[in-house]
Amino acid sequence: MRTIKFLLQKEFRQILRNKTIRGMIFIMPVIQLIIIPLAADYEVKNINISVADHDHSSYTQKLISRITASGYFRLTGYTASFKEAFQQIEQDEADLILEIPAGFEKDLIRGNEQKLFIAINAINGVKASLGGAYLSTIIRNYNDEIRVALIQPSRYNNVPTIEIASANWFNPEMNYHVFMVPGILAILVTMVGGFLSALNIVKEKESGTIEQINVTPIRKHHFIIGKLIPFWILGNLIFTIGLVIAWLIYGIIPQGNLAVLYTCTSVYLLAILGFGLLISTFCDTQQQAMLIMFFFMMIFILMGGLYTTIDSMPAWAKVVSQFNPASYLIEAARMVILKGSRLRDVLPHIIKLSMFAIALNGWAIYNYKKTS
Amino acid sequence: MDAVIVDSITKTYGKEKTHAVNGVSFSVKKGELFGLIGPDGAGKTSIFRVLTTLLLPDSGRASVDGFDIVKDFRKIRDRVGYMPGKFSLYQDLTVEENLSFFATVFGTTIKENYNLIKDIYIQIEPFKDRRAGKLSGGMKQKLALCCALIHKPSVLFLDEPTTGVDPVSRKEFWEMLRRLREQEITIIVSTPYMDEATRCDRIALIQNGNFLSADTPESIIHSYPDMLYAVKAENIYTLIQSLKNFENALSCHAFGEYVHLSVKPALLKGTTTPAEDHKNTEDIKNYLSMAGFKDIVVKKTEPTIEDCFIKLLS
């Protein structure tokens, strides 16, 4: 116990003396929480649309003003032929072409039917699919409107229709910030727990100080515990700073119990610290550790359900993400912060994270003993 | 009982099984200053790492302060001081923080053993608030020695403590070691510098993992079998070339401003008469002036450890 006490004293001295780490502890959560949720927005805006109008009627005018008034589209071209409009796509000035056939208004009123053509530039997949969907919705609404105007209202609808009204629970305005912030908190904790711990231990190897320590009565488990505790505390500290920032900037207040939230984070930190320790047993230089950590960090972030939901991944990717500890914290943090889940609800997550913690630390300690 | 006993230790590295230490045996008495002298890659550090329980030998046994290096490694770690060849203290901690850290690690305080490190620590004390990484080479070594000494070890292992240190600091460092000897601390030190060998009580000359000779510096020098002459002329390079062809020459190599030429003794080993010396000196002089050298100086000289080492290698 006494050994651990002065090992901790030494670690904290070294960590806090390091200007970069000291700065990053405060700057990293602030910057990441301010920038990423605002930038990583799934809503697509400013879709450039070019209209090839062969009709030039008042109906087409109405349709076009509908499209531009939606706020999602920007009319970059209004041409008389599809060819001209396509040139705009080729020059990357337009993402979508809406072709309105000649006699659009006339046929619509007389024959009750008319066809529109949408051509989409699919180079940017997200923009294309969302743009197409938005445009279709606008046209459908427009269609409903003309129908109401043209058909004499009867007492009952002659065609049965289902009207859908939806409400967004736990995030009423479908605000992406609300959804991103808990995930980013999880990533922050991962960075501190994984990166810093691995690099710190490898640094002792690289500078030879571990040799000097090995010739002293300090036992290996003392050394490891002395390394893990500081980063466990730092991880929780960064998480707290992140929560405060989330409240100050986005007004996000955890709906659930803070104790439950911190339980999840603490157990997760144990797992990710074990991971960092494991990496450090394989590496001799900080460069190697950095590279390996970065590789796993990409997988943790991109396959952890932060940006894309795990549910929509192919079956094999779902299996991979089950072995991704970050995915459990991202999900649990969202559940507790947004939905107000209780301990009972996140218990499966905590159990799985505990299993990660035991397995990773066990493997790391086994490896550490074997190598030296 | 001897402080360190090594019994045919062998250590190989890599797939090719190159011998870093090849069946080495020696023992060091309590309070002795024992030197391992040898060039880079001779196996000095491997021996140190085995004795400080950082490395397991492939075969052989060794004990430090009466404890087996394999079975009782933990007890050894309590009572030895080790100063690795590479500076291995925390560069981002200050001089004082490093020292008190290593003191607490061993469950002691700076105060308790201050008298042991006083002579050395007093020199770095003005910089005690400076980060260890910002110290000069010599001061780093002094700090490392303090840290290795602070728990009053019974055996002190110093791996090349003077490599990369200026001549004045080197001299000081050896004087410190001599003083530590008076404290009954057994010291094993390694160095690639032959001139430092005479400062040890006993030395072992080591090459490619083998001990060439282990004895006091005096008897190693005394056992030098040949007659040695220091020769000087204006062109050292051509001088060496032509001395190699001298009839009784055994070997010759540059030694400072002189060339050391060893000559086969005419009589029994190590015994020469002044007359014989004079004859040899004249012979060399004549030979060189015949070869066209100017400003020739030839004189009988006492062998050094370096001469012995070269002799043992040949």
XYZ file of C-alpha atoms in Angstrom:
686
model
C 0.000 0.000 0.000
C 2.831 2.349 0.912
C 4.624 1.440 -2.315
C 1.539 2.254 -4.354
C 1.177 5.559 -2.574
C 4.553 6.884 -3.608
C 4.297 5.351 -7.056
C 1.072 7.326 -7.512
C 2.761 10.431 -6.206
C 5.493 9.995 -8.794
C 3.050 9.314 -11.639
C 0.896 12.337 -10.915
C 3.957 14.509 -10.643
C 5.136 13.349 -14.050
C 1.745 13.567 -15.738
C 0.880 16.989 -14.413
C 4.349 18.263 -15.182
C 3.842 17.361 -18.821
C 2.463 20.520 -20.375
C 0.980 18.768 -23.387
C -0.966 16.264 -21.323
C -2.091 18.925 -18.889
C -3.339 21.065 -21.749
C -4.981 18.213 -23.585
C -6.957 17.159 -20.537
C -8.850 20.422 -20.663
C -8.614 21.401 -24.304
C -9.481 18.031 -25.828
C -12.965 17.654 -24.326
C -13.808 21.300 -24.986
C -12.754 21.340 -28.619
C -14.079 17.902 -29.474
C -17.416 18.566 -27.883
C -17.776 21.932 -29.570
C -16.629 20.976 -33.032
C -17.667 17.415 -33.713
C -21.379 17.545 -32.845
C -21.826 20.655 -34.979
C -19.849 19.380 -37.928
C -20.941 15.752 -37.878
C -24.529 16.456 -38.768
C -26.503 13.944 -40.786
C -28.887 16.530 -42.161
C -27.957 17.354 -45.724
C -28.416 20.916 -46.724
C -27.492 23.014 -49.715
C -28.269 20.384 -52.331
C -27.773 21.928 -55.741
C -30.640 21.283 -58.057
C -30.982 22.062 -61.714
C -34.418 22.084 -63.298
C -34.882 21.218 -66.948
C -38.283 22.739 -67.590
C -40.001 21.886 -70.871
C -43.330 23.237 -69.711
C -42.889 26.741 -68.315
C -46.324 26.775 -66.743
C -47.621 28.234 -63.498
C -47.649 24.703 -62.047
C -43.969 24.259 -62.640
C -43.323 27.638 -61.075
C -45.226 26.580 -57.988
C -43.350 23.306 -57.792
C -39.982 25.010 -58.097
C -40.792 27.589 -55.459
C -41.867 24.730 -53.224
C -38.543 23.026 -53.689
C -36.452 26.117 -53.033
C -38.605 27.168 -50.098
C -37.887 23.875 -48.313
C -34.442 25.134 -47.346
C -32.670 21.968 -48.437
C -32.235 22.865 -52.077
C -30.463 25.571 -53.962
C -31.561 26.229 -57.505
C -28.373 26.450 -59.488
C -29.804 26.108 -62.975
C -33.032 26.568 -64.769
C -32.702 25.309 -68.302
C -34.903 24.390 -71.169
C -33.240 21.085 -72.006
C -31.982 18.048 -70.108
C -28.693 18.270 -71.966
C -27.856 21.659 -70.546
C -28.798 20.531 -67.072
C -26.635 17.449 -67.389
C -23.695 19.634 -68.260
C -24.093 21.198 -64.858
C -23.858 17.799 -63.223
C -20.751 17.092 -65.217
C -19.211 20.321 -64.011
C -20.253 19.464 -60.477
C -22.504 22.483 -60.242
C -25.639 20.428 -59.684
C -26.352 17.326 -57.611
C -29.823 16.685 -58.936
C -31.788 17.292 -62.111
C -35.515 17.534 -62.109
C -36.916 17.196 -65.608
C -40.401 18.511 -66.142
C -41.963 17.264 -69.382
C -43.752 19.506 -71.861
C -47.454 19.798 -71.176
C -46.994 19.024 -67.478
C -49.797 21.290 -66.289
C -52.168 20.481 -69.122
C -51.864 16.706 -68.857
C -52.048 16.803 -65.094
C -55.365 18.572 -65.104
C -56.885 16.714 -68.022
C -55.437 13.279 -67.811
C -54.931 13.217 -64.063
C -51.460 11.852 -64.483
C -48.009 13.092 -65.287
C -44.486 11.800 -64.886
C -41.442 13.669 -63.596
C -37.877 12.557 -63.985
C -35.191 12.953 -61.331
C -31.547 12.341 -62.175
C -29.186 12.097 -59.207
C -25.436 12.461 -59.090
C -24.544 9.495 -56.900
C -20.858 10.277 -56.357
C -21.647 11.537 -52.877
C -23.847 8.730 -51.641
C -25.316 10.453 -48.626
C -26.177 13.620 -50.499
C -27.674 11.667 -53.370
C -29.923 9.379 -51.395
C -31.100 12.013 -48.960
C -31.514 14.600 -51.723
C -33.587 12.190 -53.760
C -35.720 11.340 -50.756
C -36.279 14.978 -49.824
C -37.251 15.857 -53.375
C -39.663 12.929 -53.605
C -41.332 14.011 -50.386
C -41.725 17.584 -51.602
C -43.243 16.413 -54.870
C -45.597 14.037 -53.064
C -46.824 16.817 -50.794
C -47.249 19.036 -53.785
C -49.211 16.286 -55.477
C -51.536 15.947 -52.478
C -52.105 19.650 -52.535
C -53.128 19.827 -56.167
C -55.375 16.878 -55.622
C -57.189 18.710 -52.873
C -57.490 21.746 -55.071
C -58.732 19.845 -58.118
C -60.991 17.221 -56.654
C -64.224 18.356 -55.183
C -64.123 17.432 -51.551
C -66.668 14.726 -50.835
C -67.767 13.623 -47.454
C -65.617 10.567 -47.480
C -62.373 10.092 -49.191
C -62.927 8.033 -52.241
C -59.425 6.636 -51.901
C -58.482 5.286 -48.430
C -55.292 6.889 -47.183
C -53.165 6.474 -44.081
C -51.860 9.613 -42.590
C -48.738 9.269 -40.495
C -47.784 11.544 -37.631
C -44.533 10.813 -35.828
C -43.069 12.065 -32.566
C -39.388 11.824 -31.627
C -38.991 10.567 -28.143
C -36.013 11.443 -25.933
C -34.840 13.866 -28.590
C -37.981 15.759 -29.586
C -36.350 18.025 -32.124
C -34.272 15.245 -33.652
C -31.253 17.279 -32.773
C -28.065 15.508 -33.822
C -26.002 17.209 -31.125
C -28.029 15.521 -28.467
C -27.298 12.214 -30.075
C -23.579 12.813 -30.744
C -22.498 14.271 -27.406
C -22.812 11.130 -25.252
C -20.920 9.178 -27.897
C -18.115 11.701 -27.968
C -17.868 11.551 -24.186
C -17.235 7.816 -24.567
C -14.521 8.457 -27.150
C -12.811 10.998 -24.903
C -12.617 8.455 -22.129
C -11.226 5.899 -24.582
C -8.486 8.258 -25.711
C -7.265 8.962 -22.201
C -7.611 5.431 -20.928
C -6.197 3.620 -23.926
C -3.673 5.936 -25.506
C -2.131 7.582 -22.470
C -1.761 4.428 -20.418
C -0.158 2.446 -23.244
C 2.228 5.233 -24.170
C 3.161 5.889 -20.562
C 4.220 2.316 -19.871
C 6.090 1.990 -23.154
C 7.878 5.246 -22.367
C 9.356 3.644 -19.257
C 10.593 0.788 -21.416
C 11.979 3.112 -24.041
C 13.887 5.306 -21.616
C 15.207 2.317 -19.667
C 13.685 3.443 -16.382
C 11.818 0.152 -16.136
C 15.211 -1.573 -15.809
C 16.050 0.560 -12.833
C 12.637 -0.128 -11.314
C 13.020 -3.872 -11.887
C 16.147 -3.967 -9.736
C 14.237 -2.457 -6.811
C 11.861 -4.202 -4.410
C 8.874 -2.746 -6.337
C 6.703 -5.689 -7.361
C 5.238 -5.936 -10.833
C 1.650 -5.656 -9.682
C 2.543 -2.551 -7.691
C 4.003 -1.031 -10.795
C 0.955 -1.883 -12.911
C -1.540 -0.638 -10.341
C 0.513 2.513 -9.965
C 0.169 3.053 -13.700
C -3.535 2.260 -14.000
C -4.948 4.307 -11.140
C -3.768 7.735 -12.395
C -5.314 7.198 -15.801
C -8.477 5.828 -14.280
C -8.795 9.044 -12.316
C -7.878 11.171 -15.335
C -10.468 9.360 -17.456
C -13.181 10.084 -14.940
C -12.008 13.678 -14.704
C -12.216 14.192 -18.461
C -15.639 12.561 -18.480
C -16.786 15.029 -15.820
C -15.388 17.982 -17.738
C -17.172 16.670 -20.814
C -20.467 16.423 -18.963
C -20.146 19.994 -17.737
C -19.415 21.205 -21.255
C -22.368 19.243 -22.632
C -24.569 21.017 -20.122
C -23.089 24.479 -20.733
C -23.062 24.384 -24.508
C -25.841 22.021 -25.508
C -27.927 22.100 -22.372
C -27.756 18.317 -22.148
C -28.425 17.171 -18.619
C -28.248 13.442 -17.926
C -31.797 12.182 -17.513
C -30.641 9.153 -15.580
C -28.789 8.718 -12.338
C -25.233 10.103 -12.347
C -24.059 7.209 -10.203
C -25.196 4.766 -12.889
C -23.420 6.805 -15.537
C -20.179 6.873 -13.584
C -20.434 3.156 -12.873
C -20.543 2.498 -16.598
C -17.610 4.818 -17.259
C -15.509 3.433 -14.425
C -15.944 -0.169 -15.483
C -15.292 0.792 -19.080
C -12.112 2.596 -18.019
C -10.878 -0.567 -16.332
C -11.414 -2.455 -19.581
C -9.732 0.124 -21.797
C -6.826 0.557 -19.367
C -6.320 -3.182 -19.548
C -6.295 -2.844 -23.310
C -3.661 -0.128 -23.148
C -1.596 -2.258 -20.802
C -1.912 -5.216 -23.157
C -0.697 -3.136 -26.115
C 2.241 -1.917 -24.049
C 3.394 -5.474 -23.412
C 3.758 -5.990 -27.157
C 5.642 -2.769 -27.867
C 9.158 -1.543 -27.229
C 8.783 1.976 -28.562
C 6.138 4.641 -28.263
C 5.934 4.766 -32.034
C 4.808 1.145 -32.220
C 2.309 1.661 -29.418
C 0.942 4.771 -31.115
C 0.453 2.977 -34.406
C -1.291 -0.026 -32.878
C -3.496 2.123 -30.665
C -4.480 4.248 -33.615
C -5.479 1.205 -35.605
C -7.769 -0.021 -32.846
C -9.057 3.462 -32.108
C -10.343 3.786 -35.679
C -12.192 0.503 -35.330
C -13.537 1.448 -31.908
C -14.880 4.755 -33.168
C -16.138 3.797 -36.608
C -17.591 0.439 -35.591
C -18.818 1.529 -32.200
C -22.112 2.994 -33.303
C -20.981 6.580 -32.869
C -21.612 7.657 -36.452
C -23.432 4.775 -38.050
C -25.797 2.549 -36.152
C -24.607 -0.961 -35.475
C -28.075 -2.291 -36.354
C -27.616 -1.336 -39.976
C -24.239 -3.053 -40.300
C -23.871 -6.409 -42.049
C -24.013 -9.481 -39.836
C -20.224 -9.968 -39.679
C -19.714 -6.350 -38.646
C -22.239 -6.782 -35.879
C -20.153 -9.667 -34.571
C -17.028 -7.500 -34.714
C -18.716 -4.683 -32.847
C -19.701 -7.088 -30.104
C -15.994 -7.295 -29.340
C -15.701 -3.535 -29.320
C -15.857 -2.300 -25.727
C -16.426 1.273 -26.897
C -19.776 0.301 -28.442
C -21.133 -0.661 -25.015
C -20.188 2.605 -23.391
C -21.487 4.663 -26.322
C -24.811 2.872 -26.089
C -24.983 2.948 -22.302
C -24.070 6.638 -22.176
C -26.828 7.454 -24.658
C -29.303 5.363 -22.718
C -28.533 6.968 -19.380
C -28.022 10.541 -20.561
C -30.861 10.803 -23.072
C -33.368 8.196 -22.008
C -32.758 8.146 -18.286
C -32.135 4.416 -18.166
C -31.658 2.888 -14.778
C -29.054 0.499 -13.482
C -31.270 -2.457 -14.386
C -31.367 -1.343 -18.021
C -27.630 -0.916 -18.449
C -26.690 -3.923 -16.341
C -26.016 -6.105 -19.415
C -23.594 -3.438 -20.646
C -21.841 -3.256 -17.293
C -21.536 -7.025 -17.114
C -20.063 -7.228 -20.601
C -17.647 -4.393 -19.856
C -16.584 -6.154 -16.652
C -15.864 -9.242 -18.688
C -13.726 -7.155 -21.027
C -11.928 -5.666 -18.024
C -11.145 -9.083 -16.553
C -10.103 -10.644 -19.849
C -7.930 -7.764 -21.068
C -6.204 -7.157 -17.749
C -5.666 -10.858 -17.200
C -4.112 -11.279 -20.625
C -1.981 -8.168 -20.132
C -0.650 -9.339 -16.769
C 0.048 -12.813 -18.121
C 1.937 -11.297 -21.052
C 3.773 -8.818 -18.865
C 5.037 -11.594 -16.617
C 6.110 -13.699 -19.542
C 8.171 -11.027 -21.265
C 10.245 -9.866 -18.342
C 31.899 -15.905 2.237
C 32.515 -13.943 -0.942
C 30.069 -11.210 -1.848
C 29.628 -12.397 -5.410
C 30.235 -15.915 -6.642
C 29.795 -16.732 -10.305
C 30.081 -20.324 -11.450
C 30.335 -21.006 -15.210
C 27.546 -18.691 -16.297
C 26.522 -18.959 -19.929
C 24.131 -16.712 -21.805
C 23.313 -16.846 -25.490
C 21.193 -14.511 -27.573
C 19.153 -14.930 -30.704
C 18.594 -17.835 -33.010
C 22.277 -18.166 -33.873
C 23.011 -18.761 -30.166
C 25.864 -16.291 -30.135
C 27.574 -16.474 -26.781
C 27.382 -13.204 -24.919
C 28.762 -14.873 -21.814
C 30.631 -18.111 -22.299
C 31.116 -20.148 -19.143
C 32.450 -17.371 -16.974
C 33.451 -18.026 -13.344
C 34.794 -15.595 -10.783
C 34.266 -14.426 -7.252
C 34.462 -11.051 -5.594
C 35.422 -10.615 -1.956
C 33.495 -8.442 0.429
C 34.467 -4.802 0.134
C 36.468 -5.364 -3.006
C 36.492 -3.063 -6.025
C 36.319 -5.461 -8.948
C 36.656 -4.288 -12.526
C 35.383 -5.929 -15.688
C 37.577 -4.580 -18.454
C 36.788 -5.242 -22.062
C 35.791 -3.695 -25.361
C 32.205 -3.016 -26.452
C 30.262 -6.226 -26.937
C 32.570 -8.256 -24.716
C 29.650 -9.372 -22.528
C 30.074 -7.007 -19.594
C 26.497 -5.776 -19.545
C 25.121 -9.305 -19.880
C 27.060 -10.369 -16.777
C 25.670 -7.362 -14.923
C 22.128 -8.114 -16.011
C 22.459 -11.705 -14.879
C 23.816 -10.678 -11.486
C 21.161 -8.012 -10.967
C 18.428 -10.617 -11.703
C 17.276 -8.884 -14.879
C 18.356 -11.776 -17.057
C 18.252 -15.519 -16.500
C 21.444 -17.339 -17.453
C 21.176 -20.328 -19.814
C 23.346 -22.379 -17.516
C 25.567 -21.957 -14.488
C 24.946 -20.615 -11.011
C 25.648 -17.377 -9.298
C 25.021 -15.834 -5.924
C 25.073 -12.256 -4.747
C 25.546 -11.543 -1.057
C 24.847 -15.200 -0.363
C 21.558 -15.314 -2.286
C 20.961 -17.333 -5.429
C 20.213 -15.108 -8.419
C 17.327 -17.317 -9.577
C 15.700 -18.525 -6.379
C 16.185 -15.497 -4.143
C 16.008 -12.783 -6.771
C 13.686 -10.718 -4.614
C 16.140 -10.656 -1.719
C 18.902 -9.621 -4.081
C 16.784 -6.743 -5.364
C 16.485 -5.496 -1.803
C 20.207 -5.263 -1.264
C 21.988 -4.386 -4.495
C 22.464 -1.089 -6.199
C 22.511 -1.047 -9.981
C 23.542 1.753 -12.233
C 22.855 0.777 -15.849
C 25.095 1.951 -18.667
C 22.300 4.054 -20.070
C 20.980 6.865 -17.884
C 17.798 5.362 -16.485
C 16.395 7.838 -14.014
C 13.249 9.850 -14.532
C 14.260 12.741 -16.739
C 11.112 14.680 -15.932
C 11.633 14.517 -12.183
C 14.095 16.801 -10.422
C 17.370 15.659 -8.901
C 15.903 15.648 -5.417
C 12.660 13.950 -6.467
C 14.580 11.158 -8.157
C 16.718 10.612 -5.112
C 13.866 10.611 -2.638
C 11.828 8.356 -4.931
C 14.521 5.699 -4.948
C 15.031 6.141 -1.232
C 11.342 5.504 -0.524
C 11.281 2.579 -2.937
C 13.790 0.867 -0.663
C 11.967 1.992 2.448
C 14.562 4.472 3.578
C 15.073 8.235 3.486
C 17.744 10.541 2.120
C 18.567 11.603 5.669
C 19.224 8.097 6.915
C 22.055 7.333 4.495
C 23.116 10.867 3.732
C 26.657 10.279 4.979
C 27.071 7.626 2.290
C 26.284 9.908 -0.607
C 27.339 13.180 0.957
C 30.630 13.560 -0.970
C 28.886 12.990 -4.274
C 25.564 14.626 -3.573
C 27.172 17.819 -2.373
C 28.400 18.402 -5.922
C 24.951 18.153 -7.478
C 23.049 19.683 -4.598
C 23.095 23.202 -6.122
C 21.030 21.735 -8.963
C 18.640 19.739 -6.842
C 15.571 21.482 -8.288
C 16.671 20.900 -11.830
C 15.078 18.147 -13.910
C 17.388 15.155 -14.223
C 17.105 15.273 -18.025
C 18.625 18.754 -18.044
C 21.838 17.766 -16.224
C 25.210 17.394 -17.939
C 26.626 13.924 -18.564
C 28.919 13.874 -15.533
C 26.235 15.169 -13.197
C 23.784 12.595 -14.478
C 26.270 9.889 -13.573
C 26.746 11.355 -10.105
C 23.012 11.453 -9.559
C 22.656 7.894 -10.821
C 25.372 6.801 -8.403
C 23.584 8.571 -5.552
C 20.329 6.839 -6.446
C 22.052 3.458 -6.597
C 23.683 4.107 -3.213
C 20.875 5.685 -1.251
C 19.683 2.413 0.289
C 23.186 1.414 1.403
C 23.480 -1.615 -0.866
C 25.833 -4.412 0.067
C 26.871 -4.874 -3.544
C 27.002 -2.073 -6.071
C 26.932 -2.790 -9.805
C 28.146 0.012 -12.053
C 27.888 -0.613 -15.765
C 30.294 1.657 -17.646
C 29.808 4.597 -15.289
C 32.536 6.669 -16.923
C 31.631 6.199 -20.572
C 30.929 9.571 -22.118
C 32.211 11.471 -19.101
C 35.015 14.026 -19.323
C 38.509 13.089 -17.982
C 38.267 15.280 -14.878
C 34.876 13.858 -13.886
C 36.172 10.364 -14.608
C 39.023 10.877 -12.200
C 36.661 12.243 -9.559
C 34.323 9.358 -10.089
C 37.023 6.802 -9.411
C 38.101 8.636 -6.298
C 34.515 8.422 -5.091
C 34.519 4.691 -5.697
C 37.732 4.317 -3.709
C 36.080 6.130 -0.802
C 33.009 3.916 -1.013
C 35.254 0.915 -0.600
C 35.987 2.140 2.893
C 32.271 1.808 3.648
C 32.531 -1.961 3.148
C 30.485 -1.867 -0.032
C 31.463 -4.415 -2.639
C 31.678 -2.734 -6.017
C 31.688 -4.365 -9.412
C 32.399 -1.901 -12.169
C 32.797 -2.327 -15.895
C 34.693 -0.090 -18.249
C 36.085 -0.151 -21.756
C 38.957 2.132 -20.679
C 42.153 0.202 -19.956
C 43.729 3.101 -18.056
C 41.026 2.812 -15.399
C 41.932 -0.797 -14.664
C 44.744 0.021 -12.236
C 42.243 1.773 -9.975
C 40.533 -1.545 -9.168
C 41.611 -4.052 -6.545
C 41.197 -6.850 -8.988
C 40.265 -6.898 -12.637
C 39.028 -9.366 -15.186
C 39.950 -8.866 -18.805
C 37.053 -10.005 -20.917
C 36.625 -10.543 -24.644
C 33.785 -12.206 -26.594
C 32.203 -13.529 -23.420
C 35.392 -15.199 -22.190
C 37.648 -14.204 -19.300
C 41.185 -13.808 -20.573
C 42.661 -13.210 -17.152
C 41.456 -12.262 -13.694
C 43.884 -10.984 -11.099
C 45.152 -7.838 -9.455
C 46.298 -5.239 -11.995
C 49.859 -5.503 -10.650
C 50.201 -9.232 -11.156
C 48.604 -9.046 -14.576
C 51.219 -6.469 -15.515
C 53.919 -8.463 -13.799
C 53.104 -11.564 -15.774
C 53.715 -9.766 -19.054
C 56.286 -12.055 -20.647
C 58.021 -9.859 -23.205
C 60.292 -6.857 -23.174
C 58.609 -3.647 -24.132
C 60.161 -0.576 -25.739
C 58.662 2.790 -26.471
C 59.816 4.046 -29.817
C 59.287 7.452 -31.358
C 60.232 8.890 -34.739
C 58.833 11.556 -37.017
C 56.434 9.417 -39.053
C 54.450 7.083 -36.821
C 52.691 5.253 -39.640
C 55.789 4.198 -41.573
C 57.503 3.567 -38.237
C 54.941 0.915 -37.325
C 55.240 -0.592 -40.788
C 59.003 -0.992 -40.623
C 59.106 -2.046 -36.927
C 56.910 -5.017 -37.838
C 59.822 -6.294 -39.912
C 62.333 -5.939 -37.062
C 63.914 -9.342 -36.453
C 62.897 -9.950 -32.841
C 59.594 -8.007 -32.992
C 56.535 -9.783 -31.559
C 54.026 -7.001 -31.970
C 53.878 -3.278 -32.207
C 51.054 -0.812 -31.822
C 50.584 2.913 -31.406
C 50.422 4.103 -27.823
C 49.940 7.825 -27.482
C 52.875 9.600 -29.121
C 54.999 6.459 -28.875
C 54.900 3.082 -30.545
C 55.075 0.135 -28.181
C 57.277 -2.606 -29.536
C 57.422 -5.950 -27.763
C 60.505 -8.034 -28.205
C 61.124 -11.674 -27.446
C 63.220 -11.951 -24.281
C 66.553 -13.595 -24.753
C 66.628 -15.096 -21.294
C 63.918 -16.268 -18.928
C 60.554 -14.648 -18.905
C 60.452 -11.175 -17.416
C 64.086 -11.035 -16.388
C 66.374 -8.768 -18.309
C 69.745 -7.376 -17.558
C 70.648 -3.714 -18.118
C 73.193 -4.833 -20.659
C 70.605 -6.719 -22.627
C 68.316 -3.710 -22.490
C 71.060 -1.497 -23.801
C 71.829 -3.906 -26.610
C 68.213 -4.136 -27.668
C 67.790 -0.347 -27.577
C 70.869 0.093 -29.750
C 69.708 -2.627 -32.137
C 66.353 -0.908 -32.661
C 67.999 2.475 -33.096
C 70.433 1.141 -35.673
C 67.713 -0.691 -37.519
C 65.603 2.458 -37.762
C 68.372 4.798 -38.820
C 69.308 2.271 -41.501
C 65.713 2.517 -42.668
C 66.140 6.279 -42.918
C 64.186 7.523 -39.846
C 65.104 10.749 -38.097
C 64.665 11.968 -34.489
C 64.634 8.420 -33.163
C 63.857 7.881 -29.470
C 63.972 4.359 -28.024
C 63.562 3.531 -24.361
C 62.662 0.588 -22.189
C 59.137 0.934 -20.769
C 56.892 -0.804 -18.251
C 53.884 -2.592 -19.724
C 50.382 -1.264 -19.023
C 47.104 -3.141 -18.819
C 46.476 -2.228 -22.424
C 49.692 -3.962 -23.463
C 48.685 -7.008 -21.463
C 45.244 -7.017 -23.048
C 46.697 -6.847 -26.540
C 49.141 -9.595 -25.657
C 46.334 -11.780 -24.339
C 44.265 -11.212 -27.461
C 47.076 -12.184 -29.834
